[in-house]
Tab-separated table of C-alpha atoms in Angstrom:
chain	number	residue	atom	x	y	z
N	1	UNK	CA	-32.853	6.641	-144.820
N	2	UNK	CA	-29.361	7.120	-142.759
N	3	UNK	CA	-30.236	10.748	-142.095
N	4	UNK	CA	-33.905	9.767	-140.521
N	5	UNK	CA	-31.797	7.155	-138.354
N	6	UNK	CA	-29.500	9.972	-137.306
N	7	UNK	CA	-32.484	12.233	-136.260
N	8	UNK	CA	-34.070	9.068	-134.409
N	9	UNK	CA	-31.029	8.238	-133.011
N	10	UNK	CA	-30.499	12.124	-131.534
N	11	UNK	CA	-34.095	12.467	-131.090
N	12	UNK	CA	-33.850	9.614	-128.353
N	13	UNK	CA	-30.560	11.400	-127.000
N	14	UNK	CA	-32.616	14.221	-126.265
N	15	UNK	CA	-35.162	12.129	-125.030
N	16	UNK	CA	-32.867	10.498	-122.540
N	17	UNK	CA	-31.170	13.747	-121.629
N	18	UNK	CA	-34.300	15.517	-120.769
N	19	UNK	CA	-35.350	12.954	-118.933
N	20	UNK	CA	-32.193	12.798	-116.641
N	21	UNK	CA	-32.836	16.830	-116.398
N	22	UNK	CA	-35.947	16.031	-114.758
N	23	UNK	CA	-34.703	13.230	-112.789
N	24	UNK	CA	-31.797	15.712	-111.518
N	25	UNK	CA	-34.469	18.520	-111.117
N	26	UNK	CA	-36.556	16.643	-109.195
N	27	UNK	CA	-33.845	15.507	-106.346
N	28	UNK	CA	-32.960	18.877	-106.607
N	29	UNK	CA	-36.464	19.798	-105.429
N	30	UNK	CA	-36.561	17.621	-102.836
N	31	UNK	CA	-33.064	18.494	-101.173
N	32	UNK	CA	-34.021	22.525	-101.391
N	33	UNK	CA	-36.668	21.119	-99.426
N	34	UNK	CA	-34.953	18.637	-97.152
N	35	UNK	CA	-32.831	21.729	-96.470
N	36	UNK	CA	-35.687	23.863	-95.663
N	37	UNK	CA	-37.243	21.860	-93.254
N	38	UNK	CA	-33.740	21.380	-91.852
N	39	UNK	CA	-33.273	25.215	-91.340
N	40	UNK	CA	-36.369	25.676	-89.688
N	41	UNK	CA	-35.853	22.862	-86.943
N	42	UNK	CA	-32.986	24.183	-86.282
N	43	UNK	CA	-34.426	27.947	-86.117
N	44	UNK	CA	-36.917	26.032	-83.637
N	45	UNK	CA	-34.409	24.899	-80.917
N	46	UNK	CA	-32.399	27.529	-81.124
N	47	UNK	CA	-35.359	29.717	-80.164
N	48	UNK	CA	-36.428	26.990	-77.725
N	49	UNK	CA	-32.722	27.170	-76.533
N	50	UNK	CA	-33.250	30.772	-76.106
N	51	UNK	CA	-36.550	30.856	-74.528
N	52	UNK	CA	-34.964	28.429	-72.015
N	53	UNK	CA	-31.857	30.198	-71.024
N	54	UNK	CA	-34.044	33.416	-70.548
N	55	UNK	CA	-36.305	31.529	-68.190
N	56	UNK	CA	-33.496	30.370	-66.111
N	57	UNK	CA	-32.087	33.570	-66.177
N	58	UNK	CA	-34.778	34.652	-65.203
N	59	UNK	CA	-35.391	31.673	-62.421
N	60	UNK	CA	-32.211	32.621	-61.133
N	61	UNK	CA	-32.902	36.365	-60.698
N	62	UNK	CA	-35.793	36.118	-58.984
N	63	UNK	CA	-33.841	33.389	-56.442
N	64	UNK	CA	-30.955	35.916	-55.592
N	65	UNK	CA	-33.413	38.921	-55.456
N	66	UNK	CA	-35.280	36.770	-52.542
N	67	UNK	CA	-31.867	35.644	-50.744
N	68	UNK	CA	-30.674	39.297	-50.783
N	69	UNK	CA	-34.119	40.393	-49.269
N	70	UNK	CA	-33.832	37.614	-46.832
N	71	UNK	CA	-30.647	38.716	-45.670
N	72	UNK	CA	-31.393	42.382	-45.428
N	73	UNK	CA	-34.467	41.124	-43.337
N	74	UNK	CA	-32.102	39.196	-40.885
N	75	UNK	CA	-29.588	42.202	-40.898
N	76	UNK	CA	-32.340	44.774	-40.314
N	77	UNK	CA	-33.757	42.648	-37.706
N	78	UNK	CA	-29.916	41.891	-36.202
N	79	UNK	CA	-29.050	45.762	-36.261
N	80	UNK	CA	-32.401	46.424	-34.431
N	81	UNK	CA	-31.839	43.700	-31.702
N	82	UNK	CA	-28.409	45.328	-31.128
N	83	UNK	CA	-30.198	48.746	-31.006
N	84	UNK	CA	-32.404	47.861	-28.540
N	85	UNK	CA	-29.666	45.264	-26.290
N	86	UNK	CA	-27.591	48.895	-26.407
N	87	UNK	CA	-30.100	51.078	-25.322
N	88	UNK	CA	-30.770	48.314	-22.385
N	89	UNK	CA	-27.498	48.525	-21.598
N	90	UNK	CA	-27.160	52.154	-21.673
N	91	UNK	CA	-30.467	53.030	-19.363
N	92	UNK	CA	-29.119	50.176	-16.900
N	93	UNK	CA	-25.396	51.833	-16.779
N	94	UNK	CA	-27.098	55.304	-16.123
N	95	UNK	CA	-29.209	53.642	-13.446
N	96	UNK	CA	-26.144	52.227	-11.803
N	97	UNK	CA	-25.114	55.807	-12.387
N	98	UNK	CA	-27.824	57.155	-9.992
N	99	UNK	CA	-27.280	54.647	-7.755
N	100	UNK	CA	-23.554	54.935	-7.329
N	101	UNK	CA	-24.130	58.714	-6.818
N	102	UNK	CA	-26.638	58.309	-4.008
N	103	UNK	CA	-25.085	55.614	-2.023
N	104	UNK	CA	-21.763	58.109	-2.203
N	105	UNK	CA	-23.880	61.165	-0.925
């Protein structure tokens, strides 16, 4: 009779312990996948992060590639205005030229 207590008694141990085993399984289970879910939000803004900076990047490219064209465009058109003011000047000095010679023959 004392041995069938002993086996009850270490029969319910068992019981108990196995059923703690689950219990820890279980929350394991669920923080693996707590985790998991974690990971991949973060994998998310850190791509969205990404993606972002690249657009700037990108934003902010295309802005200084139209400010350098603009200010080629106003240097082109600058060096041609000077071009032209020079070559003004230059046919109106050799006409004074002419002039000067003629008067002094």
């Amino acid at each position: 009779a004392m041995d069938k207590n002993i086996d009850e008694s270490v029969e319910a141990a068992v019981e108990r312990m196995d059923m703690r085993l689950s219990t820890i399984r279980a929350a394991m289970q669920e923080q693996d996948r707590r985790l998991e879910r974690q990971a991949h939000d973060v994998e998310e803004r850190v791509h969205e992060a990404m993606t972002a900076q690249r657009q700037q990047a990108e934003e902010r490219r295309k802005e200084l590639e139209s400010r350098t064209e603009e200010s080629l465009a106003t240097l082109r058109q600058a060096s041609e205005d000077i071009a032209k003011e020079a070559r003004e000047n230059a046919v109106e000095a050799r006409n004074e030229a002419r002039q000067h010679v003629k008067e002094v023959e």
